[in-house]
Coordinates of C-alpha atoms in Angstrom, one line a residue:
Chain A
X1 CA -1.9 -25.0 24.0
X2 CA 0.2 -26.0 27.3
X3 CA 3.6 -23.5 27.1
X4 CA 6.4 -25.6 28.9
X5 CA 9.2 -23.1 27.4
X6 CA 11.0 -21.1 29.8
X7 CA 10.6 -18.6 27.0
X8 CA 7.4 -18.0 27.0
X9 CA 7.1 -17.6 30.7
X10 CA 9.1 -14.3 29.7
X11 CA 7.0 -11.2 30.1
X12 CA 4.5 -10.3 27.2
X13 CA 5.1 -6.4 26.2
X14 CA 1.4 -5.8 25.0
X15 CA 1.6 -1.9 23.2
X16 CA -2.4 -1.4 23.7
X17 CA -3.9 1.0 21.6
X18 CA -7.7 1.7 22.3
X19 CA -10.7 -0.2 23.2
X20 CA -10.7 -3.4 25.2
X21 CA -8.5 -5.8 23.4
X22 CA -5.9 -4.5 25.3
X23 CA -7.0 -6.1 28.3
X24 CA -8.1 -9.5 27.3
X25 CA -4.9 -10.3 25.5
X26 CA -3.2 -9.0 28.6
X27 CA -5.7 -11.3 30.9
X28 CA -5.4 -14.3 28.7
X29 CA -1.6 -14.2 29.1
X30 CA -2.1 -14.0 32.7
X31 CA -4.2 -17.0 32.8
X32 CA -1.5 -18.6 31.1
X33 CA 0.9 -17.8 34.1
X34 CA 2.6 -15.4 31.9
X35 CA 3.5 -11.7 33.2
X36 CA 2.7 -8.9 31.1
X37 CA 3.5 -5.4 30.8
X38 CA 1.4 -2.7 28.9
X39 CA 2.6 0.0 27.1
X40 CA -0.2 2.2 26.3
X41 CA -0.4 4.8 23.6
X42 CA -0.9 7.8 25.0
X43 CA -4.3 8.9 23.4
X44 CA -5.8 5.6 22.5
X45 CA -5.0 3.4 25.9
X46 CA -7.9 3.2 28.5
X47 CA -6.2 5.2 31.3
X48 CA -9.1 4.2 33.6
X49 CA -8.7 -0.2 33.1
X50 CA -4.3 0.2 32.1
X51 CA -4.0 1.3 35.9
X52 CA -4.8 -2.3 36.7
X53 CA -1.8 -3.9 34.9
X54 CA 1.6 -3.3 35.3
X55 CA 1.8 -0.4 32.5
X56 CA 4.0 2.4 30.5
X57 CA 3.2 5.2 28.6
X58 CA 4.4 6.0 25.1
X59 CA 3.3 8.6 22.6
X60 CA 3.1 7.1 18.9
X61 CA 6.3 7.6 16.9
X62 CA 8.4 6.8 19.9
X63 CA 10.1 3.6 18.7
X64 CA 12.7 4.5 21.1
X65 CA 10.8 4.7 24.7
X66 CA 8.7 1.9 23.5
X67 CA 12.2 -0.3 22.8
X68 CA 13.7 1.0 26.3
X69 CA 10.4 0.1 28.5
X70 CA 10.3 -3.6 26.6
X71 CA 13.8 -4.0 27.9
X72 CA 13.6 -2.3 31.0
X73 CA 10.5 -5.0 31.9
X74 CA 12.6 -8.3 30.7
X75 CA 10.2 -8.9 27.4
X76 CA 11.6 -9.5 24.0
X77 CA 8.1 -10.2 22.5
X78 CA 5.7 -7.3 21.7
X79 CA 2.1 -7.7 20.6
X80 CA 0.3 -4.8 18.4
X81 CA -3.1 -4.7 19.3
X82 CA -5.8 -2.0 19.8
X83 CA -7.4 0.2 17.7
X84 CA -5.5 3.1 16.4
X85 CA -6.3 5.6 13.4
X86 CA -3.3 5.3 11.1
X87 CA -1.6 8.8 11.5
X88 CA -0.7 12.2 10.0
X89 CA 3.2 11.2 9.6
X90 CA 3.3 15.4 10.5
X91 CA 1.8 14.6 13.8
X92 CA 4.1 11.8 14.9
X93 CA 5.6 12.4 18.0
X94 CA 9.1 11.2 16.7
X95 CA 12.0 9.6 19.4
X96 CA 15.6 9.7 19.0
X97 CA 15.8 6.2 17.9
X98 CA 12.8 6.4 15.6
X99 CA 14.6 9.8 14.0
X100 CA 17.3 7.6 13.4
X101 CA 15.2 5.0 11.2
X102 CA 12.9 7.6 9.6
X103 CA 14.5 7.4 6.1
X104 CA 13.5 3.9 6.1
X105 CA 10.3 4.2 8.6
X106 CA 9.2 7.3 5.9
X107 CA 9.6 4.4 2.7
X108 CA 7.4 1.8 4.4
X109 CA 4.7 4.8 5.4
X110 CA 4.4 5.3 1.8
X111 CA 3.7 2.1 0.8
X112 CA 0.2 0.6 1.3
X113 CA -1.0 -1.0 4.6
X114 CA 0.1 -3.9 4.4
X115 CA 4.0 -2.6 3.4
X116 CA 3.9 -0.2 6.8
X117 CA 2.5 -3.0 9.1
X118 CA 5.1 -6.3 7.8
X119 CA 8.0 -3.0 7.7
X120 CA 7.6 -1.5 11.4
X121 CA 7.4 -5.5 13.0
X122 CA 10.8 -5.6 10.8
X123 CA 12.4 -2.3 12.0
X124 CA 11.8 -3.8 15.9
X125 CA 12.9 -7.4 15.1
X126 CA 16.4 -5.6 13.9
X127 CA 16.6 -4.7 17.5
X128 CA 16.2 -8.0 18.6
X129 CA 12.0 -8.1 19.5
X130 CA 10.2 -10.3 18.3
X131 CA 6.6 -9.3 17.1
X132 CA 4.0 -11.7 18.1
X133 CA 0.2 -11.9 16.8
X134 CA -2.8 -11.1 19.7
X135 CA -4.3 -14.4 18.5
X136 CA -1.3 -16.3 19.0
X137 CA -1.2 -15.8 22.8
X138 CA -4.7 -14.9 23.0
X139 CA -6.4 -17.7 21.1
X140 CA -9.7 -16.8 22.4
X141 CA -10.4 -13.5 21.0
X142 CA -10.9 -14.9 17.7
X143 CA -14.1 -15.3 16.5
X144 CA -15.3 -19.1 16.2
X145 CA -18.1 -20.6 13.4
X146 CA -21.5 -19.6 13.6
X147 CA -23.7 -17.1 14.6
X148 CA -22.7 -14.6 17.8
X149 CA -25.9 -14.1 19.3
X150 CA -29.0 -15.0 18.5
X151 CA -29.9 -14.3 14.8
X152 CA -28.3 -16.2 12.0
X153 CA -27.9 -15.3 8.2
X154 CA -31.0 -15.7 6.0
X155 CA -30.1 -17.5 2.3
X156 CA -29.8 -14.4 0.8
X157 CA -27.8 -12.9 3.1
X158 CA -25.6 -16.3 2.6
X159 CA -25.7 -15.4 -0.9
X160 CA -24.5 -12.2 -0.4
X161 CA -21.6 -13.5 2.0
X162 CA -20.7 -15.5 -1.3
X163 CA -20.0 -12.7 -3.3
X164 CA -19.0 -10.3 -1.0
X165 CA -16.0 -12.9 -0.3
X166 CA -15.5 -13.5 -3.9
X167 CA -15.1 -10.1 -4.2
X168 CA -12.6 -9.0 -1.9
X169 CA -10.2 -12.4 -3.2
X170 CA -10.3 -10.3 -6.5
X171 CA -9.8 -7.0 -4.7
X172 CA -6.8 -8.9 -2.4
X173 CA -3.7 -8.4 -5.3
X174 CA -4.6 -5.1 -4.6
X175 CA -3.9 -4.1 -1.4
X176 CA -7.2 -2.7 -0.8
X177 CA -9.4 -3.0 2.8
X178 CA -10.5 -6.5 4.3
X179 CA -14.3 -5.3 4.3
X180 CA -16.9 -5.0 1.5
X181 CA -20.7 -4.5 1.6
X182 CA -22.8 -6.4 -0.8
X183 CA -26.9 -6.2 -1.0
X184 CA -29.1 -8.9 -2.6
X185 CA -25.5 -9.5 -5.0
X186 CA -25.0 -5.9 -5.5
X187 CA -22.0 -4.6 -4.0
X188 CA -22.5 -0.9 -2.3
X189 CA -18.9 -0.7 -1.0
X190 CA -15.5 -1.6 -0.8
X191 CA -13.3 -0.4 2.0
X192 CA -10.3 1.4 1.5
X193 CA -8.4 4.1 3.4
X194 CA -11.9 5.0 4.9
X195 CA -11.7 1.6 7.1
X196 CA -14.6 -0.2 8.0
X197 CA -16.2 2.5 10.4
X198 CA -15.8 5.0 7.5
X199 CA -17.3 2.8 4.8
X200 CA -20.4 1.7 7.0
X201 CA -20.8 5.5 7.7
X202 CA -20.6 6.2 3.8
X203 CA -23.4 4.0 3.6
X204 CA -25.7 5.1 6.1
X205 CA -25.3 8.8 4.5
X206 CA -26.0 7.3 1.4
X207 CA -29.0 5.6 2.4
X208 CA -30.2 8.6 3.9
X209 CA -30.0 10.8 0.7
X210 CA -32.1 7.5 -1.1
X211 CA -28.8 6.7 -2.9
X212 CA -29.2 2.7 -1.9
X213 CA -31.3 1.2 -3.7
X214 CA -32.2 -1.6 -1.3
X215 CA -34.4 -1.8 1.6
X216 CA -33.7 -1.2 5.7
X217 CA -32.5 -4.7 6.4
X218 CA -30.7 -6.0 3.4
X219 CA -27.5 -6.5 3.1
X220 CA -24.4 -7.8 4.8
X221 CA -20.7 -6.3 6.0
X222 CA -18.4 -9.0 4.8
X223 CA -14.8 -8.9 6.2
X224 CA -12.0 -10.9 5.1
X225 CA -7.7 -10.9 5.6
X226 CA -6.1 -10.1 2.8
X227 CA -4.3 -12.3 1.2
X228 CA -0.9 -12.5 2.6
X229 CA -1.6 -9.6 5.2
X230 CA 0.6 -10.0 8.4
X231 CA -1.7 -11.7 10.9
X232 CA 0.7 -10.6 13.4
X233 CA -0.6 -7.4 13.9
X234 CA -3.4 -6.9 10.9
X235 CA -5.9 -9.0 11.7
X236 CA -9.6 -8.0 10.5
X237 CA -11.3 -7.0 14.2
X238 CA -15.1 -6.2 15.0
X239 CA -16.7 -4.9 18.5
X240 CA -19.3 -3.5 19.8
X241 CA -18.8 -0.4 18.0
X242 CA -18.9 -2.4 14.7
X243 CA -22.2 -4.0 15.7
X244 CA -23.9 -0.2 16.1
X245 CA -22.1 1.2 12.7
X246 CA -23.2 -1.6 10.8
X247 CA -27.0 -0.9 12.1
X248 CA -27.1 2.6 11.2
X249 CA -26.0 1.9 8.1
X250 CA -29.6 0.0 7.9
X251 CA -27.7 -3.7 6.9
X252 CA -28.7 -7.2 8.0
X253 CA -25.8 -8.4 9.5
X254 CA -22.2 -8.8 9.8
X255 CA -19.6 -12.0 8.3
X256 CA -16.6 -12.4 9.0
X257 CA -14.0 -15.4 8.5
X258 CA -14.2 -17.3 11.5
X259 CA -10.2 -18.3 13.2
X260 CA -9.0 -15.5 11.1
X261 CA -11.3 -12.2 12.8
X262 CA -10.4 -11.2 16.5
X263 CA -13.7 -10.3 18.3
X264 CA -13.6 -7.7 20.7
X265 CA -15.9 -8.1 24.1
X266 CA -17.5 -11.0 22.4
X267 CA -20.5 -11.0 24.8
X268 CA -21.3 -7.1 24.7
X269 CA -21.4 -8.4 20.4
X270 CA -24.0 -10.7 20.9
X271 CA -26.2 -8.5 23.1
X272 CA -25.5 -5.5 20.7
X273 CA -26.5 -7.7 17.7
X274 CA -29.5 -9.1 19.1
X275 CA -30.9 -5.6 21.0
X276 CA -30.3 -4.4 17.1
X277 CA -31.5 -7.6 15.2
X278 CA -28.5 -8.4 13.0
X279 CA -26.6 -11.1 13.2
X280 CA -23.3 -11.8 13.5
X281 CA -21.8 -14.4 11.7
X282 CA -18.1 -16.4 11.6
X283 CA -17.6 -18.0 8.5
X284 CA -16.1 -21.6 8.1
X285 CA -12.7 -21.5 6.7
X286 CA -12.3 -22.6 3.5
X287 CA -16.0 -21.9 2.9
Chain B
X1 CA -20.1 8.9 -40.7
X2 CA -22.5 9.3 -44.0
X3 CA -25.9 8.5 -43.2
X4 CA -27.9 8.1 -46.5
X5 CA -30.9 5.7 -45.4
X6 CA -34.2 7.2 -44.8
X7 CA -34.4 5.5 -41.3
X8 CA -32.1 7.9 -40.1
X9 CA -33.4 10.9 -40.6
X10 CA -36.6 10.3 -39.0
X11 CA -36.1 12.6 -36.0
X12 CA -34.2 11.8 -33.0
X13 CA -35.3 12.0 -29.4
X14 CA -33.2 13.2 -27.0
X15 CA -34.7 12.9 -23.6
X16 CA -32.2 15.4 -21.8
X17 CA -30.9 15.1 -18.0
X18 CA -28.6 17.8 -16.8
X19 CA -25.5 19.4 -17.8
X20 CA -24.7 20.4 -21.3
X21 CA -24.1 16.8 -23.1
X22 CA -27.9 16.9 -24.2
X23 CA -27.5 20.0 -26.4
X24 CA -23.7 18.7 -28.0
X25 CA -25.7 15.4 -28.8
X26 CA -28.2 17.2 -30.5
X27 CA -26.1 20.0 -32.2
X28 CA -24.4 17.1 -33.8
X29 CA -27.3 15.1 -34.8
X30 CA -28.7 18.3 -36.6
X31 CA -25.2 19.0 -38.6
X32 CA -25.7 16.0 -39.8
X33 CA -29.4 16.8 -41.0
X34 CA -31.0 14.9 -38.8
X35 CA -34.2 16.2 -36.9
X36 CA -34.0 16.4 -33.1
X37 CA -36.7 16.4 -30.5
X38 CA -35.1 17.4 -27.0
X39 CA -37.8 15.8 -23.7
X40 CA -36.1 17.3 -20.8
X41 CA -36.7 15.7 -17.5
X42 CA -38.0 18.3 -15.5
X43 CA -35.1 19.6 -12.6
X44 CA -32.7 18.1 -14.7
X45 CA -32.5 19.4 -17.9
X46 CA -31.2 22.9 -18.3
X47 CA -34.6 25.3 -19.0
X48 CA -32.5 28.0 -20.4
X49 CA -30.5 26.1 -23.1
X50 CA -33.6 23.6 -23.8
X51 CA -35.8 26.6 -25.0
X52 CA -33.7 26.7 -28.2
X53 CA -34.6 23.4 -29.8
X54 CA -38.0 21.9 -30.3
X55 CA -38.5 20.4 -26.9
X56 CA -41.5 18.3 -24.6
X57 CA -40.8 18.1 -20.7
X58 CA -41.3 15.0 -18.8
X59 CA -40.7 14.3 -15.1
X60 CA -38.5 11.1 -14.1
X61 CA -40.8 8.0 -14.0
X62 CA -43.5 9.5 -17.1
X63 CA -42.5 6.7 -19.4
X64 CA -45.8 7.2 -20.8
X65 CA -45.4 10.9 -21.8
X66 CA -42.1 10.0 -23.1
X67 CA -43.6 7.9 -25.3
X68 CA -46.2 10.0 -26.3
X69 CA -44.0 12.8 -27.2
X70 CA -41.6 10.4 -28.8
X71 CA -44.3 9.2 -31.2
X72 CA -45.9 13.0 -31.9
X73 CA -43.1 13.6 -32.7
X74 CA -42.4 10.7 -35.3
X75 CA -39.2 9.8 -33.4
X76 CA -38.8 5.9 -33.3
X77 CA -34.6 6.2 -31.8
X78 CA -34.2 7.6 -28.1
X79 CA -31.2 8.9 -26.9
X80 CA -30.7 9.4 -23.2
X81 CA -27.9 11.7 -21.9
X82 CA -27.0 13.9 -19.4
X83 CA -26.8 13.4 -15.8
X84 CA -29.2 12.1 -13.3
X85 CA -29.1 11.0 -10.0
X86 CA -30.5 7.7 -9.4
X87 CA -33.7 8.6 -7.8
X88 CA -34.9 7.4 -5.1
X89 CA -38.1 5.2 -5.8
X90 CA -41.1 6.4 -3.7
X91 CA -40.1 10.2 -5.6
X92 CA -40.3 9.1 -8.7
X93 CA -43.9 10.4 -10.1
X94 CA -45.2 7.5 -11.9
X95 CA -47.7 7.8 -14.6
X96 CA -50.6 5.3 -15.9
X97 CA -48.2 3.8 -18.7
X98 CA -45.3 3.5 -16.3
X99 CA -47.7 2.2 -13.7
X100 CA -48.4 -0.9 -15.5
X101 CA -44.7 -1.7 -16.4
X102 CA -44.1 -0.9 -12.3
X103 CA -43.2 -4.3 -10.8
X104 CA -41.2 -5.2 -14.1
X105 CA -39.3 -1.7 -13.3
X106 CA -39.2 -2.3 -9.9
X107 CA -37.9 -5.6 -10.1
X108 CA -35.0 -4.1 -12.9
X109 CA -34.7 -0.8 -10.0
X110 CA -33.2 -3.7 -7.1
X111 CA -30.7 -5.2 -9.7
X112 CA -27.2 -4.0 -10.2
X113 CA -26.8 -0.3 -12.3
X114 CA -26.2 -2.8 -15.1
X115 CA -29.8 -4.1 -15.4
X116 CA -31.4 -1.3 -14.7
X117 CA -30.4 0.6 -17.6
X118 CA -30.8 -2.0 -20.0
X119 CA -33.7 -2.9 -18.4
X120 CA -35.2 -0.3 -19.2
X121 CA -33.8 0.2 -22.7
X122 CA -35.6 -3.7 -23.4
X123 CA -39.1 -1.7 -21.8
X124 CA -39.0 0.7 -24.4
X125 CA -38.0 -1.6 -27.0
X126 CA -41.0 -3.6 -26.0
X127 CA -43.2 -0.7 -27.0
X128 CA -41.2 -0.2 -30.5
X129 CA -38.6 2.1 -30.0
X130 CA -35.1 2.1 -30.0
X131 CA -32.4 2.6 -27.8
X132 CA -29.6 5.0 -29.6
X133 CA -26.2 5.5 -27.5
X134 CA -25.2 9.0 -27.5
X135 CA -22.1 8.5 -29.0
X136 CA -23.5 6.5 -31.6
X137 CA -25.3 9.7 -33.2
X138 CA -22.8 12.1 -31.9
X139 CA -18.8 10.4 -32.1
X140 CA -17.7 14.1 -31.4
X141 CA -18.5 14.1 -28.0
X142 CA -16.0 10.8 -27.0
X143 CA -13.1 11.8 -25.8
X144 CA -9.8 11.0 -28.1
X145 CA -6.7 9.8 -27.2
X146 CA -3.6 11.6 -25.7
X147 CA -4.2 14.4 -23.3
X148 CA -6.6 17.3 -23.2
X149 CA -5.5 20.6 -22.4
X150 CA -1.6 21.0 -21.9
X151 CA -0.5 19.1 -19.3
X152 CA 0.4 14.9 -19.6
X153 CA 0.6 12.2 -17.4
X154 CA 4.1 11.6 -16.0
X155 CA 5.7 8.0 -15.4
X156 CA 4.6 7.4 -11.7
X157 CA 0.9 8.6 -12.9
X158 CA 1.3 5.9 -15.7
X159 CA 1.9 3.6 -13.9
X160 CA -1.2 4.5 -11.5
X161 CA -3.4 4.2 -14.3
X162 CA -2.1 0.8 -15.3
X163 CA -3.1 0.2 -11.9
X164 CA -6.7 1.8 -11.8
X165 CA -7.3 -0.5 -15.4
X166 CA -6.0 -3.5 -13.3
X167 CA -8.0 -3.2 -10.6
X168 CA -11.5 -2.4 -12.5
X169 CA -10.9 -5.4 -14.6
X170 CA -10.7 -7.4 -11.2
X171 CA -13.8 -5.6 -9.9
X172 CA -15.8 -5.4 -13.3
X173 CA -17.3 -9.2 -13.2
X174 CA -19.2 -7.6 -10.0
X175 CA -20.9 -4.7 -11.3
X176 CA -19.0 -2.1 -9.1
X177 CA -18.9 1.3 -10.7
X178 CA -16.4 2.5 -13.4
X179 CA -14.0 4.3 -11.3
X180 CA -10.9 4.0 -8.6
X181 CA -8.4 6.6 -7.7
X182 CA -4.7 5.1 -7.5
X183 CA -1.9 7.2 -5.7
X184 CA 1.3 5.9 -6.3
X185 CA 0.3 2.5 -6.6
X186 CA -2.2 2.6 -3.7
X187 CA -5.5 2.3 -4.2
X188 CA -7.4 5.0 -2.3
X189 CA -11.3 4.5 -3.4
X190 CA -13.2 2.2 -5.6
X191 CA -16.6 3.7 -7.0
X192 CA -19.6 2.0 -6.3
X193 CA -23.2 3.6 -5.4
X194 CA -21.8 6.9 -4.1
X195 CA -20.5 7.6 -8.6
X196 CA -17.5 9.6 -9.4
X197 CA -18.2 12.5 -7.6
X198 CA -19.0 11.0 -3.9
X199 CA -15.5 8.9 -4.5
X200 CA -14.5 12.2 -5.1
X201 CA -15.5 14.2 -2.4
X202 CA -15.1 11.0 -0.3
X203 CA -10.9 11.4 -1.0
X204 CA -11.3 15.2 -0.1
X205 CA -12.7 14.8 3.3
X206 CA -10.2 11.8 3.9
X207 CA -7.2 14.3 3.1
X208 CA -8.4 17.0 4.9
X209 CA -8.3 14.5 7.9
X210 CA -5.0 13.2 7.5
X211 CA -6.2 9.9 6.3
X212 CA -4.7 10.1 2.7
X213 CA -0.8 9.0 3.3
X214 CA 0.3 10.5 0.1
X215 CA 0.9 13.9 -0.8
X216 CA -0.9 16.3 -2.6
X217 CA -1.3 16.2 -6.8
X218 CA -0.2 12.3 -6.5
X219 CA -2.9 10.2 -7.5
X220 CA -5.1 9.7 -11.0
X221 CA -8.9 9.7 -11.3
X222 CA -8.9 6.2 -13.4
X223 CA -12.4 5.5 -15.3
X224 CA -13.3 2.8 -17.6
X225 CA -16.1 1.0 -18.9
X226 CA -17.5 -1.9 -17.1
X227 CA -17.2 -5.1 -19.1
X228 CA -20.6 -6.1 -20.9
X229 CA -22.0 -2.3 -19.9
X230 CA -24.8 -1.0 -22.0
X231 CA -22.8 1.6 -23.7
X232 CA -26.7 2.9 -25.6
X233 CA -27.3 4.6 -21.6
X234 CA -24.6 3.9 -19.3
X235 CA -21.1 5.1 -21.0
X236 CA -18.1 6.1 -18.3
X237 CA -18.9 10.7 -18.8
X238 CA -16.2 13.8 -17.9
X239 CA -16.7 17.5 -17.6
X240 CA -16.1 20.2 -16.1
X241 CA -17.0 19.5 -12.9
X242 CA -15.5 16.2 -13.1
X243 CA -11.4 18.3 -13.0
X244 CA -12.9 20.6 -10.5
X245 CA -13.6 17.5 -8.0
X246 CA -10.5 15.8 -9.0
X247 CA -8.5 19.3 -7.9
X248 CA -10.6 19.6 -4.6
X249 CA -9.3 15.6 -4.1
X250 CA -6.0 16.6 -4.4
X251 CA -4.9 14.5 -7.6
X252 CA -2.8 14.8 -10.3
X253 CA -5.2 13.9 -13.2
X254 CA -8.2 12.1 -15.0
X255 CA -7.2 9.2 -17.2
X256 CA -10.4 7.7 -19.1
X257 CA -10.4 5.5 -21.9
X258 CA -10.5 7.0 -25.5
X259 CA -13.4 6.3 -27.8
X260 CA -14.8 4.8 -24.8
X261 CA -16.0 7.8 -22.5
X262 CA -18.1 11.0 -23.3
X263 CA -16.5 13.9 -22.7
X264 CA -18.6 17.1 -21.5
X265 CA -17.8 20.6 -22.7
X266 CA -14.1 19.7 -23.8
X267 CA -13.2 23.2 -24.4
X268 CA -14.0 24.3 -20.8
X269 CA -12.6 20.8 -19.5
X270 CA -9.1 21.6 -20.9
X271 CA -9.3 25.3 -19.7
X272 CA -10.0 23.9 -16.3
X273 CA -7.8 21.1 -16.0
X274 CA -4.7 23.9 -17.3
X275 CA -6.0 26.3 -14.1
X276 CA -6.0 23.8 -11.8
X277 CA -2.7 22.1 -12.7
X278 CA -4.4 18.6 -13.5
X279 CA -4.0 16.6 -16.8
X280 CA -6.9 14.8 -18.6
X281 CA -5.9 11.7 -20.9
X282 CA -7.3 9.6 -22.8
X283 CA -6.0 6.1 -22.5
X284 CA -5.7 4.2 -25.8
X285 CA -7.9 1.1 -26.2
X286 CA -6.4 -2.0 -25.5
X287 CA -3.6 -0.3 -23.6

């Protein structure tokens, strides 16, 4: 874990999208000795916590600005992270430079997630960046084995972890979401372009018009990578805000595979989880 | 299709949910000289239409009425068709001879759609009747092969539905429902507990947000039976109102397998799916 290269003592560009992430990639870098500098997305940032780091501004769709301010601070490597609601391509506040790549930008858009994530760290690496995964200089924000808090999964809920991971390695060849939820072995969802919030919220309204057929308090959110997903910058992520989705939508608790799952404010997790009595569980690899 | 044994012609009861399938099933069991008693489900089955055949009313969860009725009438074969919500449990009004079978129903109500529909075709079975599919009495109502209505599937949406049939052989060894939507090779929804329509409706909202990155009439409705189904209760059904979601989802067409999915009303389904610009296809077996 020591970094002796003179490379990496280069400054981190960290392009922060919302939530807290941001900041602990950003603070585990420090730690490491190495600078950063934060380019926020205007919209999604935190204005309030970027003002304590050295920090930029960029809207999203300006490749160019984002390309200039890397440079301008020294850093070759950029890391993705933050959440961000994949946008209307309409809405796109486009840059020069990006204008120039849109043909090609446009293509990848079209193509499924994990085509526009692998296709924009390969537009940036023409320009000489480098994209580097959050967990890569942040080992800490992934999410180790075991429960997070105080709970831990029931046999059946186990059970259902089995099959909701089974599952989603048959749903993988098809480029579909990294999260399923699955019931005493019945499986209620599958995410999609809805995203994890959205499926969670799907089952909550579902469960309110008596359209589950299980009880409050069974069942479990299972997220997973896909198979060959770019870790780089689509890694599967829970919060806080995870925690309080997946208890409105009346489950027992959440798995997810543990080295592979970045975990945002980790404590404010277990203290969600337990305040709401789900668990919170990081699965073994290879399990 | 010539049905000389005596067991046949004992009359047939249909116990009738909702739409207009109920009435085609027994329109066709009668031109073939077979006696029909319709039990509508009470809020399901359409009062207006029902009052032209010889009829009984039921509410959801009087197994014992239906039994009753079934055997004044002399019927030994059930048919059920039309649609119906899953209900939610504590609604359903139980009687006495359902009361008894409760914990053996409730038990078959937790499982997977799958058992509970031939769970409850073995319940009936245990109290000497027999479970008829609808197509089995009534081959007019599956929908053929090639398209309905004027419009066909072009190459990119042939290559979605290869897709779709992909992906619900992947997801059919876990019970998930019979239906995806696949836009230009992405896959935008899988059914599960919300059926066709919330999928739907679910891919409506999503576009209407921005959150559908493909345009407008690209995409097919893909259905298909789930492997080892009970096709007596639970075959893959498309009517009218099944094009007039698929429009307000912004798709290019329904692809369904032929001889394998009951088709609802196929005049009006073809008039609507030429208004709204959609195709309908049937998908020939083993394709």
């Amino acid at each position: 874990m020591t970094d002796t290269s003179n490379a990496t003592q280069a400054p981190l560009a960290i392009i922060a999208g919302g939530g807290s992430l941001p900041f602990a990639v950003a603070d585990a870098a420090m730690r490491r000795g190495r600078p950063v500098v934060l380019i926020g997305l205007r919209g999604w940032a935190d204005e309030a916590v970027i003002a304590h780091y050295p920090h930029r501004w960029i809207a999203v769709g300006q490749g160019g600005h984002l390309m200039r301010h890397a440079r301008e601070a020294g850093a070759r490597d950029l890391v993705f992270v933050g959440s961000l609601v994949r946008p209307k391509f309409r809405s796109l506040r486009i840059d020069w430079a990006t204008l120039r790549i849109l043909p090609a930008l446009y293509r990848i858009y079209r193509g499924g997630d994990d085509r526009l994530l692998s296709g924009v760290a390969e537009l940036f690496a023409q320009h000489g960046f480098r994209i580097v995964g959050a967990h890569e200089v942040a080992p800490e924000i992934l999410i180790p084995a075991g429960k997070i808090g105080t709970l831990a999964p029931s046999a059946r809920d186990l059970a259902d972890i089995a099959r909701g991971l089974e599952l989603l390695r048959a749903t993988g060849p098809f480029d579909v979401g990294q999260g399923a939820v699955v019931a005493d072995q019945q499986v209620l969802a599958i995410e999609t372009v809805d995203g994890t919030d959205g499926m969670l919220a799907r089952i909550a309204e579902l469960r309110e018009r008596g359209r589950i057929p299980r009880d409050k308090g069974i069942g479990v959110l299972v997220k997973a990578p896909k198979p060959g997903q770019d870790r780089r910058i689509d890694m599967p992520a829970i919060g806080p805000r995870t925690v309080e989705a997946t208890a409105r939508a009346g489950l027992a608790g959440i798995a997810v595979v543990a080295g592979s799952t970045i975990i945002a404010e980790p404590v404010e997790v277990a203290r969600a989880a337990d305040a709401a009595g789900l668990f919170v569980y990081g699965i073994e690899q290879g399990a």
